[in-house]
mmCIF file of C-alpha atoms and ligand atoms in Angstrom:
data_model
loop_
_atom_site.group_PDB
_atom_site.id
_atom_site.type_symbol
_atom_site.label_atom_id
_atom_site.label_comp_id
_atom_site.label_asym_id
_atom_site.label_seq_id
_atom_site.Cartn_x
_atom_site.Cartn_y
_atom_site.Cartn_z
ATOM 1 C CA MET A 25 108.791 105.225 77.901
ATOM 2 C CA SER A 26 110.392 104.621 74.690
ATOM 3 C CA GLN A 27 110.558 107.510 72.319
ATOM 4 C CA THR A 28 109.844 110.569 74.585
ATOM 5 C CA ASP A 29 112.278 113.437 75.534
ATOM 6 C CA ALA A 30 113.213 113.320 79.300
ATOM 7 C CA LYS A 31 110.729 115.475 80.694
ATOM 8 C CA VAL A 32 107.925 114.589 82.849
ATOM 9 C CA SER A 33 104.360 116.139 81.857
ATOM 10 C CA LEU A 34 101.822 115.978 84.487
ATOM 11 C CA THR A 35 98.042 116.846 84.686
ATOM 12 C CA GLY A 36 95.310 116.349 87.128
ATOM 13 C CA ILE A 37 91.569 115.892 85.909
ATOM 14 C CA LYS A 38 89.206 116.818 88.806
ATOM 15 C CA PRO A 39 86.113 114.583 88.618
ATOM 16 C CA THR A 40 83.027 116.826 88.808
ATOM 17 C CA GLY A 41 81.113 115.921 85.759
ATOM 18 C CA GLU A 42 80.554 113.725 82.947
ATOM 19 C CA PRO A 43 83.015 114.151 80.006
ATOM 20 C CA HIS A 44 81.387 116.232 76.963
ATOM 21 C CA LEU A 45 82.623 116.692 73.384
ATOM 22 C CA GLY A 46 84.648 120.108 74.289
ATOM 23 C CA ASN A 47 86.502 117.897 77.000
ATOM 24 C CA TYR A 48 87.442 115.583 74.214
ATOM 25 C CA ILE A 49 88.526 118.034 71.508
ATOM 26 C CA GLY A 50 90.216 121.027 74.142
ATOM 27 C CA ALA A 51 91.780 118.494 76.560
ATOM 28 C CA ILE A 52 91.840 114.544 76.204
ATOM 29 C CA ARG A 53 92.728 114.248 72.945
ATOM 30 C CA PRO A 54 95.747 116.759 72.803
ATOM 31 C CA ALA A 55 96.682 115.305 75.990
ATOM 32 C CA LEU A 56 97.114 111.956 74.422
ATOM 33 C CA GLU A 57 98.656 113.226 71.798
ATOM 34 C CA LEU A 58 101.290 114.812 74.078
ATOM 35 C CA THR A 59 102.047 111.174 75.670
ATOM 36 C CA LYS A 60 104.171 110.594 72.389
ATOM 37 C CA GLN A 61 106.415 113.877 73.175
ATOM 38 C CA HIS A 62 106.875 113.656 76.891
ATOM 39 C CA GLU A 63 106.951 110.868 79.740
ATOM 40 C CA SER A 64 103.383 111.504 80.962
ATOM 41 C CA ILE A 65 101.312 111.087 84.213
ATOM 42 C CA TYR A 66 97.686 111.472 84.667
ATOM 43 C CA PHE A 67 95.590 111.630 87.688
ATOM 44 C CA ILE A 68 92.126 111.825 88.855
ATOM 45 C CA ALA A 69 92.315 114.803 91.374
ATOM 46 C CA ASP A 70 89.153 113.394 93.567
ATOM 47 C CA TYR A 71 90.372 115.151 96.795
ATOM 48 C CA HIS A 72 90.102 118.427 94.700
ATOM 49 C CA ALA A 73 86.391 117.385 93.690
ATOM 50 C CA LEU A 74 85.745 116.926 97.460
ATOM 51 C CA THR A 75 85.939 120.876 97.741
ATOM 52 C CA SER A 76 82.505 120.752 95.819
ATOM 53 C CA ILE A 77 81.112 117.492 95.597
ATOM 54 C CA ARG A 78 79.232 116.387 98.558
ATOM 55 C CA ASP A 79 77.422 113.292 97.471
ATOM 56 C CA PRO A 80 79.525 110.211 97.875
ATOM 57 C CA GLU A 81 78.139 108.277 95.053
ATOM 58 C CA LEU A 82 78.448 110.802 92.463
ATOM 59 C CA LEU A 83 81.973 111.534 93.403
ATOM 60 C CA ARG A 84 82.668 107.960 93.395
ATOM 61 C CA HIS A 85 80.881 107.576 89.977
ATOM 62 C CA TYR A 86 82.533 110.835 88.625
ATOM 63 C CA THR A 87 86.020 109.626 89.607
ATOM 64 C CA ARG A 88 85.653 106.011 87.781
ATOM 65 C CA SER A 89 84.075 107.793 84.900
ATOM 66 C CA VAL A 90 87.074 110.296 84.298
ATOM 67 C CA ALA A 91 89.652 107.208 84.344
ATOM 68 C CA ALA A 92 87.465 105.083 82.142
ATOM 69 C CA THR A 93 87.134 108.012 79.505
ATOM 70 C CA TRP A 94 90.919 108.348 79.106
ATOM 71 C CA LEU A 95 91.489 104.681 78.965
ATOM 72 C CA ALA A 96 88.673 104.349 76.138
ATOM 73 C CA ALA A 97 89.887 107.350 74.435
ATOM 74 C CA GLY A 98 93.205 105.523 74.067
ATOM 75 C CA LEU A 99 95.658 106.102 77.139
ATOM 76 C CA ASP A 100 97.756 102.977 77.299
ATOM 77 C CA PRO A 101 98.237 102.466 81.072
ATOM 78 C CA THR A 102 101.617 100.419 80.443
ATOM 79 C CA GLU A 103 103.053 103.387 78.825
ATOM 80 C CA THR A 104 101.584 106.496 80.887
ATOM 81 C CA LEU A 105 100.822 106.688 84.384
ATOM 82 C CA ILE A 106 97.531 106.894 85.592
ATOM 83 C CA TYR A 107 96.102 106.955 89.029
ATOM 84 C CA ARG A 108 93.690 108.292 91.656
ATOM 85 C CA GLN A 109 95.183 111.064 93.858
ATOM 86 C CA SER A 110 93.404 109.512 97.010
ATOM 87 C CA ASP A 111 95.458 106.633 96.531
ATOM 88 C CA VAL A 112 98.810 108.214 97.353
ATOM 89 C CA PRO A 113 98.863 109.232 100.763
ATOM 90 C CA GLU A 114 102.257 110.823 100.507
ATOM 91 C CA ILE A 115 100.545 113.692 98.768
ATOM 92 C CA PHE A 116 98.777 114.401 101.788
ATOM 93 C CA GLU A 117 101.552 114.303 104.188
ATOM 94 C CA MET A 118 103.705 116.617 101.809
ATOM 95 C CA HIS A 119 100.572 118.968 101.731
ATOM 96 C CA TRP A 120 100.962 119.643 105.044
ATOM 97 C CA VAL A 121 104.716 120.333 104.899
ATOM 98 C CA MET A 122 104.210 122.832 101.704
ATOM 99 C CA SER A 123 101.146 124.756 103.581
ATOM 100 C CA CYS A 124 103.662 125.321 106.471
ATOM 101 C CA ILE A 125 106.332 127.283 104.287
ATOM 102 C CA THR A 126 103.067 129.121 102.307
ATOM 103 C CA ALA A 127 102.363 132.453 103.056
ATOM 104 C CA LYS A 128 98.414 132.806 103.567
ATOM 105 C CA GLY A 129 98.952 135.986 101.503
ATOM 106 C CA LEU A 130 99.633 134.181 98.396
ATOM 107 C CA MET A 131 96.458 132.020 98.836
ATOM 108 C CA ASN A 132 94.193 135.006 99.912
ATOM 109 C CA ARG A 133 95.333 136.388 96.088
ATOM 110 C CA ALA A 134 94.560 133.208 94.298
ATOM 111 C CA HIS A 135 92.103 133.587 91.738
ATOM 112 C CA ALA A 136 89.344 130.866 92.797
ATOM 113 C CA TYR A 137 89.112 131.980 96.329
ATOM 114 C CA LYS A 138 88.828 135.731 95.267
ATOM 115 C CA ALA A 139 86.089 134.961 92.860
ATOM 116 C CA ALA A 140 84.247 133.219 95.932
ATOM 117 C CA ARG A 141 84.522 136.364 97.631
ATOM 118 C CA ASP A 142 84.004 138.760 95.285
ATOM 119 C CA GLN A 143 80.335 136.609 94.753
ATOM 120 C CA ASN A 144 79.639 137.039 98.603
ATOM 121 C CA ALA A 145 80.180 141.055 98.006
ATOM 122 C CA ALA A 146 78.143 140.977 95.105
ATOM 123 C CA ALA A 147 75.226 139.272 96.583
ATOM 124 C CA GLY A 148 75.602 141.879 99.904
ATOM 125 C CA ARG A 149 76.805 139.750 102.279
ATOM 126 C CA ASP A 150 78.595 140.890 105.179
ATOM 127 C CA GLU A 151 80.632 137.745 105.484
ATOM 128 C CA LEU A 152 82.816 137.580 102.600
ATOM 129 C CA ASP A 153 84.228 134.018 103.219
ATOM 130 C CA ALA A 154 80.591 132.587 103.278
ATOM 131 C CA GLY A 155 80.258 129.092 102.355
ATOM 132 C CA ILE A 156 83.926 128.871 101.379
ATOM 133 C CA ASN A 157 85.446 125.687 102.792
ATOM 134 C CA MET A 158 89.169 125.130 103.966
ATOM 135 C CA GLY A 159 89.660 122.967 101.045
ATOM 136 C CA LEU A 160 88.935 125.712 98.435
ATOM 137 C CA TYR A 161 91.363 127.722 100.267
ATOM 138 C CA ASN A 162 94.112 125.273 100.650
ATOM 139 C CA TYR A 163 93.362 124.227 96.874
ATOM 140 C CA PRO A 164 96.526 125.567 95.469
ATOM 141 C CA VAL A 165 98.751 124.158 97.980
ATOM 142 C CA LEU A 166 97.435 120.693 97.582
ATOM 143 C CA MET A 167 97.847 121.178 93.655
ATOM 144 C CA ALA A 168 101.453 122.216 94.090
ATOM 145 C CA VAL A 169 102.072 119.053 95.936
ATOM 146 C CA ASP A 170 100.432 116.847 93.001
ATOM 147 C CA ILE A 171 102.949 118.353 90.543
ATOM 148 C CA LEU A 172 106.074 118.841 92.845
ATOM 149 C CA ILE A 173 105.780 115.313 94.448
ATOM 150 C CA MET A 174 106.069 113.646 91.049
ATOM 151 C CA GLY A 175 108.973 115.500 90.067
ATOM 152 C CA SER A 176 107.161 117.216 86.988
ATOM 153 C CA ASP A 177 108.938 119.509 84.441
ATOM 154 C CA ILE A 178 105.543 120.249 82.401
ATOM 155 C CA VAL A 179 102.091 120.808 83.253
ATOM 156 C CA PRO A 180 99.621 121.026 80.584
ATOM 157 C CA VAL A 181 96.359 123.082 81.628
ATOM 158 C CA GLY A 182 94.219 125.515 80.403
ATOM 159 C CA LYS A 183 94.531 129.098 81.152
ATOM 160 C CA ASP A 184 92.392 129.192 83.945
ATOM 161 C CA GLN A 185 94.699 126.966 85.803
ATOM 162 C CA MET A 186 97.979 128.753 85.125
ATOM 163 C CA GLN A 187 98.251 130.751 88.180
ATOM 164 C CA HIS A 188 98.079 127.147 90.390
ATOM 165 C CA VAL A 189 101.109 126.176 88.297
ATOM 166 C CA GLU A 190 102.911 129.272 89.025
ATOM 167 C CA TYR A 191 101.936 129.069 92.669
ATOM 168 C CA ALA A 192 103.593 125.537 92.523
ATOM 169 C CA ALA A 193 106.816 127.000 91.325
ATOM 170 C CA ASP A 194 107.038 129.993 93.991
ATOM 171 C CA ILE A 195 106.211 127.224 96.721
ATOM 172 C CA ALA A 196 109.167 124.870 95.328
ATOM 173 C CA GLY A 197 111.283 128.274 95.470
ATOM 174 C CA THR A 198 110.712 128.862 98.530
ATOM 175 C CA PHE A 199 111.440 125.393 99.731
ATOM 176 C CA ASN A 200 114.372 125.306 98.210
ATOM 177 C CA HIS A 201 115.588 128.631 99.193
ATOM 178 C CA LEU A 202 114.857 127.398 103.158
ATOM 179 C CA TYR A 203 115.965 123.811 102.579
ATOM 180 C CA GLY A 204 117.731 123.692 99.051
ATOM 181 C CA LYS A 205 121.012 122.512 100.663
ATOM 182 C CA ALA A 206 119.740 119.399 101.823
ATOM 183 C CA TYR A 207 116.859 118.456 99.279
ATOM 184 C CA THR A 208 115.655 120.526 96.072
ATOM 185 C CA LEU A 209 112.427 120.161 94.379
ATOM 186 C CA LYS A 210 111.928 120.532 90.749
ATOM 187 C CA ILE A 211 110.713 123.769 89.575
ATOM 188 C CA PRO A 212 107.880 123.340 87.073
ATOM 189 C CA GLU A 213 106.387 125.239 84.324
ATOM 190 C CA ALA A 214 102.589 125.468 82.773
ATOM 191 C CA SER A 215 102.013 124.885 79.074
ATOM 192 C CA VAL A 216 98.792 126.436 78.111
ATOM 193 C CA PRO A 217 97.411 125.985 74.566
ATOM 194 C CA ALA A 218 97.816 128.893 71.969
ATOM 195 C CA GLU A 219 94.628 131.118 71.917
ATOM 196 C CA ASP A 220 94.258 130.091 68.390
ATOM 197 C CA SER A 221 94.953 126.472 68.711
ATOM 198 C CA GLY A 222 91.551 125.813 67.271
ATOM 199 C CA ARG A 223 90.767 123.518 70.155
ATOM 200 C CA THR A 224 87.463 124.890 71.334
ATOM 201 C CA LEU A 225 84.222 123.713 70.185
ATOM 202 C CA PRO A 226 81.131 125.525 69.911
ATOM 203 C CA GLY A 227 78.372 124.011 72.225
ATOM 204 C CA LEU A 228 74.410 123.724 71.476
ATOM 205 C CA ASP A 229 73.833 127.155 72.119
ATOM 206 C CA GLY A 230 76.772 128.461 69.940
ATOM 207 C CA ARG A 231 79.034 129.509 72.751
ATOM 208 C CA LYS A 232 81.905 127.626 73.700
ATOM 209 C CA MET A 233 80.763 124.169 74.840
ATOM 210 C CA SER A 234 81.122 124.353 78.721
ATOM 211 C CA LYS A 235 79.442 122.541 81.452
ATOM 212 C CA SER A 236 78.893 126.050 83.219
ATOM 213 C CA TYR A 237 76.988 127.022 80.153
ATOM 214 C CA GLY A 238 74.903 123.935 80.145
ATOM 215 C CA ASN A 239 75.139 123.879 76.295
ATOM 216 C CA THR A 240 77.245 120.279 76.259
ATOM 217 C CA ILE A 241 76.999 117.135 74.261
ATOM 218 C CA PRO A 242 78.012 114.234 76.588
ATOM 219 C CA LEU A 243 80.781 112.096 75.023
ATOM 220 C CA PHE A 244 79.331 108.750 75.491
ATOM 221 C CA LEU A 245 75.777 109.458 74.421
ATOM 222 C CA PRO A 246 74.180 106.325 73.383
ATOM 223 C CA GLU A 247 74.055 106.321 69.568
ATOM 224 C CA ALA A 248 70.302 107.411 68.708
ATOM 225 C CA LYS A 249 70.683 110.154 71.583
ATOM 226 C CA LEU A 250 73.637 111.564 69.972
ATOM 227 C CA ARG A 251 72.117 111.650 66.552
ATOM 228 C CA LYS A 252 69.163 113.248 68.161
ATOM 229 C CA MET A 253 71.473 115.821 69.884
ATOM 230 C CA VAL A 254 73.051 116.800 66.537
ATOM 231 C CA ARG A 255 69.927 117.535 65.244
ATOM 232 C CA LYS A 256 69.665 120.351 67.654
ATOM 233 C CA ILE A 257 72.440 122.090 67.110
ATOM 234 C CA PRO A 258 71.050 125.551 65.881
ATOM 235 C CA THR A 259 71.415 126.706 62.369
ATOM 236 C CA ASP A 260 70.017 129.448 60.203
ATOM 237 C CA SER A 261 66.913 129.248 58.148
ATOM 238 C CA THR A 262 68.927 129.299 54.461
ATOM 239 C CA PRO A 263 67.170 126.871 52.459
ATOM 240 C CA VAL A 264 68.737 123.749 51.033
ATOM 241 C CA GLU A 265 69.184 124.944 47.404
ATOM 242 C CA GLU A 266 71.251 128.206 48.648
ATOM 243 C CA PRO A 267 75.064 128.273 49.300
ATOM 244 C CA LYS A 268 76.038 128.424 53.163
ATOM 245 C CA ASP A 269 78.682 129.945 54.973
ATOM 246 C CA PRO A 270 80.945 126.956 56.517
ATOM 247 C CA GLU A 271 82.700 129.443 58.578
ATOM 248 C CA THR A 272 79.471 130.893 60.694
ATOM 249 C CA SER A 273 77.963 127.105 61.108
ATOM 250 C CA HIS A 274 78.365 125.416 64.151
ATOM 251 C CA VAL A 275 77.773 122.075 63.048
ATOM 252 C CA PHE A 276 80.634 122.648 60.362
ATOM 253 C CA GLN A 277 83.090 123.758 63.150
ATOM 254 C CA ILE A 278 82.358 120.805 65.103
ATOM 255 C CA LEU A 279 82.545 118.405 61.878
ATOM 256 C CA ALA A 280 85.846 119.940 61.341
ATOM 257 C CA GLN A 281 87.167 118.523 64.372
ATOM 258 C CA PHE A 282 86.327 114.912 63.844
ATOM 259 C CA ALA A 283 86.493 114.467 59.981
ATOM 260 C CA THR A 284 89.567 113.853 57.976
ATOM 261 C CA PRO A 285 91.035 117.088 56.138
ATOM 262 C CA ALA A 286 89.607 115.521 52.846
ATOM 263 C CA GLU A 287 86.269 115.042 54.142
ATOM 264 C CA THR A 288 86.178 118.667 55.668
ATOM 265 C CA GLU A 289 87.084 119.888 52.380
ATOM 266 C CA GLU A 290 84.592 118.140 50.355
ATOM 267 C CA THR A 291 81.931 119.413 53.273
ATOM 268 C CA ARG A 292 83.360 122.904 52.860
ATOM 269 C CA ARG A 293 82.528 122.473 49.018
ATOM 270 C CA ARG A 294 79.249 121.154 49.256
ATOM 271 C CA LEU A 295 77.929 123.852 51.409
ATOM 272 C CA THR A 296 79.183 126.790 49.502
ATOM 273 C CA ALA A 297 78.251 125.216 46.084
ATOM 274 C CA GLY A 298 74.423 125.068 47.879
ATOM 275 C CA GLY A 299 71.845 121.726 47.148
ATOM 276 C CA TYR A 300 73.223 120.559 50.425
ATOM 277 C CA GLY A 301 70.876 121.281 53.437
ATOM 278 C CA TRP A 302 71.458 121.465 57.095
ATOM 279 C CA GLY A 303 69.639 118.290 57.867
ATOM 280 C CA GLN A 304 72.238 116.470 55.575
ATOM 281 C CA LEU A 305 75.151 118.309 57.006
ATOM 282 C CA LYS A 306 73.960 117.121 60.480
ATOM 283 C CA ASN A 307 73.606 113.487 59.183
ATOM 284 C CA ASP A 308 76.926 113.385 58.012
ATOM 285 C CA LEU A 309 78.200 115.103 61.285
ATOM 286 C CA ALA A 310 76.238 112.325 63.092
ATOM 287 C CA ASP A 311 78.229 109.513 61.040
ATOM 288 C CA ILE A 312 81.390 110.991 61.649
ATOM 289 C CA LEU A 313 81.186 111.428 65.271
ATOM 290 C CA GLU A 314 80.037 107.841 65.583
ATOM 291 C CA ARG A 315 82.872 106.516 63.692
ATOM 292 C CA GLU A 316 85.373 107.945 66.165
ATOM 293 C CA LEU A 317 83.269 107.707 69.452
ATOM 294 C CA GLY A 318 81.050 104.519 68.872
ATOM 295 C CA PRO A 319 84.161 102.391 69.706
ATOM 296 C CA MET A 320 85.310 104.528 72.481
ATOM 297 C CA ARG A 321 81.804 104.263 74.041
ATOM 298 C CA LYS A 322 82.056 100.343 73.741
ATOM 299 C CA ARG A 323 85.316 100.430 75.778
ATOM 300 C CA TYR A 324 84.251 103.184 78.348
ATOM 301 C CA ASP A 325 80.757 100.797 79.075
ATOM 302 C CA THR A 326 82.797 97.875 79.634
ATOM 303 C CA LEU A 327 85.269 99.629 81.773
ATOM 304 C CA MET A 328 82.478 101.042 83.967
ATOM 305 C CA GLU A 329 80.966 97.830 84.594
ATOM 306 C CA PRO A 330 81.684 96.642 88.366
ATOM 307 C CA GLY A 331 84.589 94.614 88.442
ATOM 308 C CA SER A 332 86.023 95.602 84.989
ATOM 309 C CA ASP A 333 89.945 96.018 84.677
ATOM 310 C CA LEU A 334 89.490 99.919 85.840
ATOM 311 C CA ASP A 335 90.032 98.902 89.376
ATOM 312 C CA GLY A 336 93.212 96.915 88.559
ATOM 313 C CA ILE A 337 94.941 99.718 86.495
ATOM 314 C CA LEU A 338 94.121 102.283 89.152
ATOM 315 C CA HIS A 339 95.668 99.914 91.703
ATOM 316 C CA ASN A 340 98.793 99.450 89.575
ATOM 317 C CA GLY A 341 98.774 103.091 88.951
ATOM 318 C CA ALA A 342 98.772 103.885 92.656
ATOM 319 C CA GLU A 343 101.674 101.511 93.505
ATOM 320 C CA GLU A 344 103.736 103.027 90.638
ATOM 321 C CA ALA A 345 102.827 106.843 91.702
ATOM 322 C CA ARG A 346 103.699 105.800 95.387
ATOM 323 C CA LYS A 347 107.287 104.637 94.105
ATOM 324 C CA ARG A 348 107.830 107.804 92.610
ATOM 325 C CA ALA A 349 106.351 109.953 95.315
ATOM 326 C CA ARG A 350 108.206 108.331 98.334
ATOM 327 C CA PRO A 351 111.740 109.390 97.504
ATOM 328 C CA VAL A 352 110.562 113.092 97.335
ATOM 329 C CA LEU A 353 108.603 112.907 100.592
ATOM 330 C CA ASP A 354 111.634 111.461 102.020
ATOM 331 C CA GLY A 355 113.887 114.129 100.934
ATOM 332 C CA VAL A 356 111.459 116.685 102.024
ATOM 333 C CA ARG A 357 110.907 115.217 105.453
ATOM 334 C CA ALA A 358 114.871 114.795 105.865
ATOM 335 C CA ALA A 359 115.336 118.393 105.024
ATOM 336 C CA ILE A 360 113.071 119.600 107.257
ATOM 337 C CA GLY A 361 114.221 117.898 110.420
ATOM 338 C CA ILE A 362 111.361 114.925 110.483
HETATM 339 N N1 LIG B 414 92.872 122.371 89.412
HETATM 340 C C1 LIG B 414 92.837 121.503 88.153
HETATM 341 C C2 LIG B 414 91.630 121.712 87.392
HETATM 342 O O1 LIG B 414 90.529 121.959 88.202
HETATM 343 C C3 LIG B 414 92.905 119.757 88.281
HETATM 344 C C4 LIG B 414 94.223 119.787 89.288
HETATM 345 C C5 LIG B 414 94.556 119.158 90.379
HETATM 346 C C6 LIG B 414 95.824 119.668 88.494
HETATM 347 N N2 LIG B 414 95.997 118.968 90.552
HETATM 348 C C7 LIG B 414 96.697 119.292 89.475
HETATM 349 C C8 LIG B 414 96.236 119.916 87.297
HETATM 350 C C9 LIG B 414 98.140 119.231 89.181
HETATM 351 C C10 LIG B 414 97.517 119.940 86.966
HETATM 352 C C11 LIG B 414 98.234 119.772 87.717
HETATM 353 O O2 LIG B 414 91.304 121.635 86.351
#
């Protein structure tokens, strides 16, 4: 890990869906950029996904798909550690230890748990914990261990995950307070992108592209389907000849994330000049998307084949991850008296 500073950056990705363009622009591309700056660790949080996914085939598929996506997008497994959470049993042992020093009240205040209870209240149910499993409740402790056991300094996450990283720091602080004479855990910090970082992408309905809105463009659609979907992005009815406002065009906003600065400027000029229609703009966007996604899709498809390099890469990653985790767990065990 040659040119990086001494900080360790770690992020987990929960395998609960197919990757889409919004994930790529909002999370994957900036995270790969970050690997140039810090020693970076990425893992697939498959046991976190178990709190909501009940279909074994689907969980297996999403788990491989997340790994294949990151590798196809350019993650170099010889430089950056990538592994599957479930391959590192040390995490689950330490999870028990940390749950024994964590206040239950802290978990009661966790956003995701509170939101689930609020939903029950809104539905008029008497049992506010209806449909909530212990995995959802313990989720933040497991996530804290993901972070602490790898000695992470920085945790790049979206705003919605900030509380979880604060909990990890809080739990590490409790451990250090109780056992710090014998062993100390590193206190992590969240790194959240600025509001105006320009990393959000409009979806097919103009709202932020997000799985929960059902307005996404999947990252690895076959080319013909990708082109078809691009044609579905809504536009207004300004005729071809008339000037158009690039700033209010969803198609243009997506294009700006994938085009070179010169291409973006040229497209802006054409739109404002008039004589350039939405259909042409969509064709240009589809070409630009295909230029970046085409080669990625090919790598992804190869990695997703049974018996591909993917399994070996994850296997090596797990070995490496366990080597990192072991001394931390040993330090914790000795400190607590096991
Ligand atoms: N909870 C995160 C999410 O839903 C995924 C995750 C699990 C994670 N463990 C982590 C993120 C550790 C960062 C660090 O997106």
